Amino acid sequence: MDVQTPTSKLQERLTCPVCTKVYTKPKELPCTHVFCLDCLVNCESEGEDADKMQVNLKCPLCKIEVELANVGSFATMPDCSLVKNVIDMMALKEGSVPSVPCGNCDEKSEETRFCFNCNKIWCQQCLKAHNALKENMEHRVLPIKQFQDTDFEDVLKLSTPASHHPTVLAEQTQNYNQEITATEEINDIASRLTAAKQSLDEISKWIQRLEETSRLLQYRSRVNKEQMIASVQSLVSSLRVKEREALNDEEKATKKAQEELRKQIVELRESLRKREGIVSQIDCLVQRREGAELVQSISLVDELFVNLPDAQNLGLPTLATDWKTVTTFVENKQISESLQQSGIGCISTKRTTTDANQCTVKWFETAKAGLEAQIEVTTRNSEGEQCYCPGDYFTVRLISAQERNIAIETKIGDKKNGNFVISFVPTQAGEYSPIVQVNGDTIRSLASVKIRERSFALVGCLKSFKLPWGIATNSWNHIMITEMANDCITVLNEKGDLLGSFGQGVLKKPTGICIDEKDRIYVANRGNNKIILFGPRGEYITAIHNGDSLNEPRGICLDTQGNLVVCDTGNQCVQVMSPNGSLLRTIGKGGLRKPVDCLCHEGKVFVSDNHFHLLKVYNIADGRFLYEFGRNETVDAELNEPTGVALDKTGNILTCCGGTSNKPHRVHVYTLDGQLMRIFGSNLCGEELGQFNLPCAVTVLQNGRIVICDFKNGRLQIFE
């Protein structure tokens, strides 16, 4: 049935999306999409299988499968009355049909009306019953023949769900397809993103494993080197023993021969002395008496000659040495040839017998953040017997409840008997599950541990320094202090024992000190503006800066490139120099008033400005100012003439402050972004333990303990 619709818009909304004609016998699928019956039948026929009848049909729009077993067949499905009624109403309005069926009694009538509230066509008789109801008194009812285009549009809006309208169907189909495409694209992107993240995780894990392998190789290389050195020292020790034995044998043989010779010499000397006396007496008799007198004394002369035998009967000893026979040392060439051919040993590859499941772990003490903690691992084989392999490698991780792995520094102490002392420094407080691994395998589960906050308690005090200004530690954990009054560097071990001093005659009012990875020592000379370089043992190397551009340098440090960063106090800036002393850049000019000390970390340089009472932070690469901190609303927490700065084992900034006697002299602890975490040291300036009188420098030992230079008190104070 061809219907001439009032407007093309309404016609589009009553058009089947398959045949593009006005609906004939409109049928609604379970997905709410509407199609002509013939269109659905044709779609069903096209989808028919050669071997069996099609039992499912996909909606031409949304592609949802319709199970015919559930709906019977398309022909038996009820018409979509809403769409059909609109078509009939439009045909009645245009005169194409004489009547339309009532929505209540199904009787066709020419005089019909439509209720916009009930969404139903009413004949005259049924309308009376409709109007008799009180709740229908306000309904909008209009004769169909009086409909305008807007009324038909209202009917479509009210009586037909949006999903049933043809135009909306097309739009819905397009939107649905777009949503399907977008969903597929989103799912594809999400899938690829997930895969990319997984690949990132895998790469990160591989990097961690490779880094761990690198540390393992470095550790085992160090162990092998130590064993090589020990082996050579053992060989040298054995050779020294053999050397001493050979030398002793030679000494004994020579001594015995010498004693025999000395005995013979003494006997001959005694015989010679007696004979010389007899000869002398005979000579006197001959010289003093004439012939007749000599004849009368012949008996006396004869008696003297009796005591002086002939030379042939002297009994001289046989010489012990044949001068044509040479005594020489004959080298044991087998030892020399063996070392030449096989060396002192070789690197062999073997599998360790250590079984992680059998190893045991013992905690020594309560662990604190920023301080060294220790555990002892006993390695055992699969039978549970204690075993020892020098190359066993250990790692320690601390996992929080949020599955966060905190970084720790690990050091392995080998007792050479299957007991290993593992030292590490936890960086954060909290409760953690420790994971201890040997050669990459996890030792059986361990009880959780609580890492406590450090207390910053005073644990030691070292005295008798003369104006100690700067302080630093090397890889041997030696403490080096610049003494301005003694013009030298004093060296202590970590226990505080004096090891010596150096720099006399070279240094003049030394202040800042720092040490590079090779344990070379850089010292700022406030007295002559020079930067002096010493070797690891304190031997003078050179002046890397001759003092022509610096003015009273104080604190110094090194960046990651090995460049020297100097607080040029007199010039109110920070100078960055190459290792040979060439000026690279100037930082903070115009923004610093009295820079005293500096610290390089993560591409930044932290500078203590003594007169601005702040820590100022700059980009080390280009000198840009980044931020500053130290001020606080509470006066007691403000920095007061800050001096020395250092980084502790938890990644926080330590800053000394003091200055005037009526201000607190103590140490502030900040996060890298300037949040005040803690203050330690007495509020009062004084000489009591725990009090400071101008703390001017700070360093951190390998075990995490903090050493403070107490300038005017001439001492070092150590905090845990």
PDB file of C-alpha atoms in Angstrom, residues 394-636:
ATOM      1  CA  PHE A 394      72.688 -12.566  48.734  1.00  0.00           C
ATOM      2  CA  THR A 395      70.030  -9.901  48.253  1.00  0.00           C
ATOM      3  CA  VAL A 396      67.605  -8.435  50.763  1.00  0.00           C
ATOM      4  CA  ARG A 397      64.276  -6.783  49.919  1.00  0.00           C
ATOM      5  CA  LEU A 398      61.653  -5.309  52.224  1.00  0.00           C
ATOM      6  CA  ILE A 399      58.081  -5.478  50.908  1.00  0.00           C
ATOM      7  CA  SER A 400      55.414  -3.291  52.541  1.00  0.00           C
ATOM      8  CA  ALA A 401      51.743  -4.183  52.979  1.00  0.00           C
ATOM      9  CA  GLN A 402      51.051  -2.158  49.819  1.00  0.00           C
ATOM     10  CA  GLU A 403      53.445  -4.411  47.893  1.00  0.00           C
ATOM     11  CA  ARG A 404      55.944  -1.557  47.757  1.00  0.00           C
ATOM     12  CA  ASN A 405      59.599  -2.514  47.632  1.00  0.00           C
ATOM     13  CA  ILE A 406      61.823  -0.086  49.554  1.00  0.00           C
ATOM     14  CA  ALA A 407      65.368   0.418  48.385  1.00  0.00           C
ATOM     15  CA  ILE A 408      68.178  -0.771  50.631  1.00  0.00           C
ATOM     16  CA  GLU A 409      71.943  -0.817  50.412  1.00  0.00           C
ATOM     17  CA  THR A 410      73.377  -4.307  50.905  1.00  0.00           C
ATOM     18  CA  LYS A 411      76.858  -5.371  52.029  1.00  0.00           C
ATOM     19  CA  ILE A 412      77.957  -9.016  52.365  1.00  0.00           C
ATOM     20  CA  GLY A 413      80.386 -10.130  55.053  1.00  0.00           C
ATOM     21  CA  ASP A 414      81.826 -13.615  54.456  1.00  0.00           C
ATOM     22  CA  LYS A 415      82.983 -15.552  57.532  1.00  0.00           C
ATOM     23  CA  LYS A 416      84.485 -18.257  55.271  1.00  0.00           C
ATOM     24  CA  ASN A 417      82.538 -21.041  56.978  1.00  0.00           C
ATOM     25  CA  GLY A 418      79.015 -20.843  55.549  1.00  0.00           C
ATOM     26  CA  ASN A 419      77.951 -17.943  57.755  1.00  0.00           C
ATOM     27  CA  PHE A 420      77.398 -14.629  55.979  1.00  0.00           C
ATOM     28  CA  VAL A 421      76.620 -11.347  57.736  1.00  0.00           C
ATOM     29  CA  ILE A 422      74.374  -9.251  55.485  1.00  0.00           C
ATOM     30  CA  SER A 423      74.361  -5.544  56.325  1.00  0.00           C
ATOM     31  CA  PHE A 424      71.732  -3.225  54.840  1.00  0.00           C
ATOM     32  CA  VAL A 425      70.239   0.196  55.481  1.00  0.00           C
ATOM     33  CA  PRO A 426      66.405   0.438  55.362  1.00  0.00           C
ATOM     34  CA  THR A 427      65.329   3.776  53.906  1.00  0.00           C
ATOM     35  CA  GLN A 428      61.801   3.994  55.339  1.00  0.00           C
ATOM     36  CA  ALA A 429      60.092   3.073  58.588  1.00  0.00           C
ATOM     37  CA  GLY A 430      57.136   0.692  58.647  1.00  0.00           C
ATOM     38  CA  GLU A 431      56.235  -2.969  58.825  1.00  0.00           C
ATOM     39  CA  TYR A 432      57.699  -5.115  56.070  1.00  0.00           C
ATOM     40  CA  SER A 433      57.937  -8.663  54.875  1.00  0.00           C
ATOM     41  CA  PRO A 434      61.649  -9.399  54.367  1.00  0.00           C
ATOM     42  CA  ILE A 435      62.673 -11.407  51.332  1.00  0.00           C
ATOM     43  CA  VAL A 436      66.197 -12.799  51.528  1.00  0.00           C
ATOM     44  CA  GLN A 437      67.541 -14.513  48.435  1.00  0.00           C
ATOM     45  CA  VAL A 438      70.675 -16.538  47.803  1.00  0.00           C
ATOM     46  CA  ASN A 439      71.793 -16.844  44.192  1.00  0.00           C
ATOM     47  CA  GLY A 440      68.362 -15.641  43.045  1.00  0.00           C
ATOM     48  CA  ASP A 441      66.359 -18.195  45.087  1.00  0.00           C
ATOM     49  CA  THR A 442      64.206 -17.059  48.007  1.00  0.00           C
ATOM     50  CA  ILE A 443      65.053 -18.439  51.422  1.00  0.00           C
ATOM     51  CA  ARG A 444      61.937 -19.842  53.050  1.00  0.00           C
ATOM     52  CA  SER A 445      59.389 -17.328  54.336  1.00  0.00           C
ATOM     53  CA  LEU A 446      60.453 -15.072  57.183  1.00  0.00           C
ATOM     54  CA  ALA A 447      58.403 -13.326  59.840  1.00  0.00           C
ATOM     55  CA  SER A 448      57.520  -9.694  59.184  1.00  0.00           C
ATOM     56  CA  VAL A 449      59.758  -7.051  60.727  1.00  0.00           C
ATOM     57  CA  LYS A 450      59.099  -3.541  61.945  1.00  0.00           C
ATOM     58  CA  ILE A 451      61.499  -0.850  60.789  1.00  0.00           C
ATOM     59  CA  ARG A 452      61.416   1.898  63.417  1.00  0.00           C
ATOM     60  CA  GLU A 453      62.054   5.601  63.063  1.00  0.00           C
ATOM     61  CA  ARG A 454      65.530   6.624  64.138  1.00  0.00           C
ATOM     62  CA  SER A 455      65.846   8.541  67.397  1.00  0.00           C
ATOM     63  CA  PHE A 456      68.857  10.760  66.546  1.00  0.00           C
ATOM     64  CA  ALA A 457      70.321   9.921  69.954  1.00  0.00           C
ATOM     65  CA  LEU A 458      73.869  11.009  70.810  1.00  0.00           C
ATOM     66  CA  VAL A 459      76.170   7.955  70.802  1.00  0.00           C
ATOM     67  CA  GLY A 460      79.664   9.440  70.739  1.00  0.00           C
ATOM     68  CA  CYS A 461      81.853  12.518  71.063  1.00  0.00           C
ATOM     69  CA  LEU A 462      85.425  13.007  69.767  1.00  0.00           C
ATOM     70  CA  LYS A 463      87.394  15.954  71.148  1.00  0.00           C
ATOM     71  CA  SER A 464      90.653  17.899  70.882  1.00  0.00           C
ATOM     72  CA  PHE A 465      90.260  19.431  67.423  1.00  0.00           C
ATOM     73  CA  LYS A 466      91.219  23.014  66.685  1.00  0.00           C
ATOM     74  CA  LEU A 467      88.439  24.800  64.815  1.00  0.00           C
ATOM     75  CA  PRO A 468      87.178  21.796  62.811  1.00  0.00           C
ATOM     76  CA  TRP A 469      85.259  23.164  59.827  1.00  0.00           C
ATOM     77  CA  GLY A 470      84.752  20.508  57.125  1.00  0.00           C
ATOM     78  CA  ILE A 471      84.148  16.771  57.304  1.00  0.00           C
ATOM     79  CA  ALA A 472      83.901  13.886  54.826  1.00  0.00           C
ATOM     80  CA  THR A 473      84.251  10.083  54.655  1.00  0.00           C
ATOM     81  CA  ASN A 474      85.938   7.825  52.109  1.00  0.00           C
ATOM     82  CA  SER A 475      85.254   4.263  50.928  1.00  0.00           C
ATOM     83  CA  TRP A 476      87.188   2.877  53.910  1.00  0.00           C
ATOM     84  CA  ASN A 477      84.784   4.766  56.193  1.00  0.00           C
ATOM     85  CA  HIS A 478      87.635   6.966  57.405  1.00  0.00           C
ATOM     86  CA  ILE A 479      86.562  10.337  58.784  1.00  0.00           C
ATOM     87  CA  MET A 480      88.543  13.330  57.494  1.00  0.00           C
ATOM     88  CA  ILE A 481      88.314  16.687  59.252  1.00  0.00           C
ATOM     89  CA  THR A 482      89.718  20.024  58.109  1.00  0.00           C
ATOM     90  CA  GLU A 483      91.265  21.868  61.071  1.00  0.00           C
ATOM     91  CA  MET A 484      91.497  25.569  60.311  1.00  0.00           C
ATOM     92  CA  ALA A 485      93.745  26.354  63.264  1.00  0.00           C
ATOM     93  CA  ASN A 486      96.186  23.510  62.508  1.00  0.00           C
ATOM     94  CA  ASP A 487      96.166  23.925  58.700  1.00  0.00           C
ATOM     95  CA  CYS A 488      95.809  20.186  58.149  1.00  0.00           C
ATOM     96  CA  ILE A 489      93.471  17.252  57.569  1.00  0.00           C
ATOM     97  CA  THR A 490      93.049  14.904  60.532  1.00  0.00           C
ATOM     98  CA  VAL A 491      92.077  11.296  59.777  1.00  0.00           C
ATOM     99  CA  LEU A 492      90.128   8.964  62.096  1.00  0.00           C
ATOM    100  CA  ASN A 493      88.689   5.509  61.628  1.00  0.00           C
ATOM    101  CA  GLU A 494      84.979   4.880  62.195  1.00  0.00           C
ATOM    102  CA  LYS A 495      85.683   4.019  65.846  1.00  0.00           C
ATOM    103  CA  GLY A 496      87.279   7.431  66.363  1.00  0.00           C
ATOM    104  CA  ASP A 497      90.883   6.224  66.591  1.00  0.00           C
ATOM    105  CA  LEU A 498      93.453   8.681  65.257  1.00  0.00           C
ATOM    106  CA  LEU A 499      95.087   7.427  62.052  1.00  0.00           C
ATOM    107  CA  GLY A 500      97.212  10.477  61.245  1.00  0.00           C
ATOM    108  CA  SER A 501      97.103  13.830  59.486  1.00  0.00           C
ATOM    109  CA  PHE A 502      98.351  15.419  56.260  1.00  0.00           C
ATOM    110  CA  GLY A 503      98.435  18.697  54.357  1.00  0.00           C
ATOM    111  CA  GLN A 504     100.846  20.547  56.642  1.00  0.00           C
ATOM    112  CA  GLY A 505     102.737  23.182  54.699  1.00  0.00           C
ATOM    113  CA  VAL A 506     100.213  23.059  51.841  1.00  0.00           C
ATOM    114  CA  LEU A 507      96.922  23.990  53.470  1.00  0.00           C
ATOM    115  CA  LYS A 508      96.038  27.413  54.805  1.00  0.00           C
ATOM    116  CA  LYS A 509      92.776  27.687  56.743  1.00  0.00           C
ATOM    117  CA  PRO A 510      91.177  24.659  55.055  1.00  0.00           C
ATOM    118  CA  THR A 511      87.362  24.646  55.022  1.00  0.00           C
ATOM    119  CA  GLY A 512      85.314  22.498  52.637  1.00  0.00           C
ATOM    120  CA  ILE A 513      86.332  18.922  51.852  1.00  0.00           C
ATOM    121  CA  CYS A 514      84.909  16.248  49.537  1.00  0.00           C
ATOM    122  CA  ILE A 515      86.099  12.868  48.249  1.00  0.00           C
ATOM    123  CA  ASP A 516      85.543  11.341  44.795  1.00  0.00           C
ATOM    124  CA  GLU A 517      84.917   7.725  43.761  1.00  0.00           C
ATOM    125  CA  LYS A 518      88.664   7.080  43.578  1.00  0.00           C
ATOM    126  CA  ASP A 519      89.072   8.334  47.162  1.00  0.00           C
ATOM    127  CA  ARG A 520      90.945  11.425  45.985  1.00  0.00           C
ATOM    128  CA  ILE A 521      90.495  14.357  48.366  1.00  0.00           C
ATOM    129  CA  TYR A 522      89.549  17.925  47.366  1.00  0.00           C
ATOM    130  CA  VAL A 523      90.068  20.709  49.928  1.00  0.00           C
ATOM    131  CA  ALA A 524      89.062  24.369  49.764  1.00  0.00           C
ATOM    132  CA  ASN A 525      91.716  26.722  51.160  1.00  0.00           C
ATOM    133  CA  ARG A 526      90.031  29.773  52.594  1.00  0.00           C
ATOM    134  CA  GLY A 527      93.417  31.307  53.398  1.00  0.00           C
ATOM    135  CA  ASN A 528      94.698  31.541  49.796  1.00  0.00           C
ATOM    136  CA  ASN A 529      91.537  30.757  47.741  1.00  0.00           C
ATOM    137  CA  LYS A 530      93.065  27.598  46.240  1.00  0.00           C
ATOM    138  CA  ILE A 531      91.505  24.175  45.716  1.00  0.00           C
ATOM    139  CA  ILE A 532      94.026  21.461  46.622  1.00  0.00           C
ATOM    140  CA  LEU A 533      93.891  17.851  45.422  1.00  0.00           C
ATOM    141  CA  PHE A 534      95.361  15.012  47.509  1.00  0.00           C
ATOM    142  CA  GLY A 535      95.695  11.314  46.778  1.00  0.00           C
ATOM    143  CA  PRO A 536      93.802   8.611  48.709  1.00  0.00           C
ATOM    144  CA  ARG A 537      96.665   8.327  51.255  1.00  0.00           C
ATOM    145  CA  GLY A 538      96.932  12.076  51.719  1.00  0.00           C
ATOM    146  CA  GLU A 539      99.781  12.591  49.259  1.00  0.00           C
ATOM    147  CA  TYR A 540      99.799  16.028  47.643  1.00  0.00           C
ATOM    148  CA  ILE A 541      98.945  15.972  43.919  1.00  0.00           C
ATOM    149  CA  THR A 542      98.261  19.503  42.712  1.00  0.00           C
ATOM    150  CA  ALA A 543      96.376  22.762  43.156  1.00  0.00           C
ATOM    151  CA  ILE A 544      93.556  22.381  40.623  1.00  0.00           C
ATOM    152  CA  HIS A 545      92.640  26.040  41.089  1.00  0.00           C
ATOM    153  CA  ASN A 546      95.229  28.710  41.775  1.00  0.00           C
ATOM    154  CA  GLY A 547      92.871  31.087  43.591  1.00  0.00           C
ATOM    155  CA  ASP A 548      92.707  33.857  40.994  1.00  0.00           C
ATOM    156  CA  SER A 549      88.877  33.929  40.730  1.00  0.00           C
ATOM    157  CA  LEU A 550      87.703  32.571  44.088  1.00  0.00           C
ATOM    158  CA  ASN A 551      87.148  34.660  47.193  1.00  0.00           C
ATOM    159  CA  GLU A 552      87.057  32.816  50.543  1.00  0.00           C
ATOM    160  CA  PRO A 553      85.739  29.447  49.268  1.00  0.00           C
ATOM    161  CA  ARG A 554      83.863  27.367  51.830  1.00  0.00           C
ATOM    162  CA  GLY A 555      81.860  24.216  51.129  1.00  0.00           C
ATOM    163  CA  ILE A 556      82.610  22.054  48.089  1.00  0.00           C
ATOM    164  CA  CYS A 557      81.047  18.955  46.526  1.00  0.00           C
ATOM    165  CA  LEU A 558      81.124  16.931  43.298  1.00  0.00           C
ATOM    166  CA  ASP A 559      78.350  16.445  40.744  1.00  0.00           C
ATOM    167  CA  THR A 560      77.684  13.195  38.866  1.00  0.00           C
ATOM    168  CA  GLN A 561      80.009  14.282  36.045  1.00  0.00           C
ATOM    169  CA  GLY A 562      82.942  14.653  38.410  1.00  0.00           C
ATOM    170  CA  ASN A 563      82.845  18.458  38.230  1.00  0.00           C
ATOM    171  CA  LEU A 564      83.700  20.427  41.345  1.00  0.00           C
ATOM    172  CA  VAL A 565      81.010  22.679  42.839  1.00  0.00           C
ATOM    173  CA  VAL A 566      82.431  25.408  45.110  1.00  0.00           C
ATOM    174  CA  CYS A 567      80.656  27.855  47.404  1.00  0.00           C
ATOM    175  CA  ASP A 568      82.403  31.109  46.453  1.00  0.00           C
ATOM    176  CA  THR A 569      81.386  32.930  49.616  1.00  0.00           C
ATOM    177  CA  GLY A 570      83.197  36.199  48.959  1.00  0.00           C
ATOM    178  CA  ASN A 571      81.746  36.496  45.449  1.00  0.00           C
ATOM    179  CA  GLN A 572      78.250  35.483  46.685  1.00  0.00           C
ATOM    180  CA  CYS A 573      77.774  32.657  44.187  1.00  0.00           C
ATOM    181  CA  VAL A 574      78.505  29.021  43.433  1.00  0.00           C
ATOM    182  CA  GLN A 575      81.217  28.156  40.900  1.00  0.00           C
ATOM    183  CA  VAL A 576      81.159  24.926  38.860  1.00  0.00           C
ATOM    184  CA  MET A 577      84.606  23.785  37.691  1.00  0.00           C
ATOM    185  CA  SER A 578      85.894  20.924  35.592  1.00  0.00           C
ATOM    186  CA  PRO A 579      88.246  18.391  37.252  1.00  0.00           C
ATOM    187  CA  ASN A 580      91.219  20.384  35.946  1.00  0.00           C
ATOM    188  CA  GLY A 581      89.945  23.643  37.461  1.00  0.00           C
ATOM    189  CA  SER A 582      88.426  25.309  34.381  1.00  0.00           C
ATOM    190  CA  LEU A 583      85.362  27.421  35.169  1.00  0.00           C
ATOM    191  CA  LEU A 584      82.223  25.945  33.561  1.00  0.00           C
ATOM    192  CA  ARG A 585      79.411  28.122  34.931  1.00  0.00           C
ATOM    193  CA  THR A 586      78.366  30.401  37.778  1.00  0.00           C
ATOM    194  CA  ILE A 587      75.209  29.704  39.772  1.00  0.00           C
ATOM    195  CA  GLY A 588      73.162  32.006  42.002  1.00  0.00           C
ATOM    196  CA  LYS A 589      74.824  35.299  41.143  1.00  0.00           C
ATOM    197  CA  GLY A 590      72.527  37.993  42.545  1.00  0.00           C
ATOM    198  CA  GLY A 591      70.383  35.436  44.374  1.00  0.00           C
ATOM    199  CA  LEU A 592      72.836  34.336  47.041  1.00  0.00           C
ATOM    200  CA  ARG A 593      74.227  36.470  49.825  1.00  0.00           C
ATOM    201  CA  LYS A 594      76.537  34.117  51.743  1.00  0.00           C
ATOM    202  CA  PRO A 595      76.683  30.578  50.333  1.00  0.00           C
ATOM    203  CA  VAL A 596      78.424  28.350  52.873  1.00  0.00           C
ATOM    204  CA  ASP A 597      77.924  24.710  51.861  1.00  0.00           C
ATOM    205  CA  CYS A 598      76.436  22.750  48.964  1.00  0.00           C
ATOM    206  CA  LEU A 599      75.198  19.307  48.000  1.00  0.00           C
ATOM    207  CA  CYS A 600      74.544  17.834  44.537  1.00  0.00           C
ATOM    208  CA  HIS A 601      71.719  15.300  44.185  1.00  0.00           C
ATOM    209  CA  GLU A 602      69.404  14.238  41.345  1.00  0.00           C
ATOM    210  CA  GLY A 603      70.508  17.027  39.011  1.00  0.00           C
ATOM    211  CA  LYS A 604      70.076  19.736  41.649  1.00  0.00           C
ATOM    212  CA  VAL A 605      72.483  21.651  43.852  1.00  0.00           C
ATOM    213  CA  PHE A 606      71.261  22.506  47.375  1.00  0.00           C
ATOM    214  CA  VAL A 607      73.006  25.611  48.751  1.00  0.00           C
ATOM    215  CA  SER A 608      72.866  26.879  52.342  1.00  0.00           C
ATOM    216  CA  ASP A 609      72.656  30.684  52.335  1.00  0.00           C
ATOM    217  CA  ASN A 610      73.913  31.775  55.744  1.00  0.00           C
ATOM    218  CA  HIS A 611      72.606  35.357  55.528  1.00  0.00           C
ATOM    219  CA  PHE A 612      69.243  34.658  53.858  1.00  0.00           C
ATOM    220  CA  HIS A 613      68.624  31.830  56.394  1.00  0.00           C
ATOM    221  CA  LEU A 614      67.470  29.501  53.605  1.00  0.00           C
ATOM    222  CA  LEU A 615      68.380  26.492  51.550  1.00  0.00           C
ATOM    223  CA  LYS A 616      68.230  27.429  47.882  1.00  0.00           C
ATOM    224  CA  VAL A 617      67.942  24.838  45.125  1.00  0.00           C
ATOM    225  CA  TYR A 618      69.268  25.273  41.573  1.00  0.00           C
ATOM    226  CA  ASN A 619      69.434  23.174  38.431  1.00  0.00           C
ATOM    227  CA  ILE A 620      73.042  22.031  38.256  1.00  0.00           C
ATOM    228  CA  ALA A 621      73.087  21.784  34.447  1.00  0.00           C
ATOM    229  CA  ASP A 622      72.041  25.347  33.610  1.00  0.00           C
ATOM    230  CA  GLY A 623      72.027  27.142  36.961  1.00  0.00           C
ATOM    231  CA  ARG A 624      68.273  27.909  36.976  1.00  0.00           C
ATOM    232  CA  PHE A 625      66.761  28.727  40.368  1.00  0.00           C
ATOM    233  CA  LEU A 626      64.162  26.081  41.277  1.00  0.00           C
ATOM    234  CA  TYR A 627      62.893  26.687  44.821  1.00  0.00           C
ATOM    235  CA  GLU A 628      63.938  27.463  48.378  1.00  0.00           C
ATOM    236  CA  PHE A 629      62.967  26.357  51.880  1.00  0.00           C
ATOM    237  CA  GLY A 630      63.779  26.934  55.527  1.00  0.00           C
ATOM    238  CA  ARG A 631      61.186  29.489  56.556  1.00  0.00           C
ATOM    239  CA  ASN A 632      58.334  28.339  58.752  1.00  0.00           C
ATOM    240  CA  GLU A 633      55.413  29.954  60.519  1.00  0.00           C
ATOM    241  CA  THR A 634      56.867  28.788  63.825  1.00  0.00           C
ATOM    242  CA  VAL A 635      59.915  30.898  64.679  1.00  0.00           C
ATOM    243  CA  ASP A 636      61.543  28.020  66.569  1.00  0.00           C
TER     244      ASP A 636
END
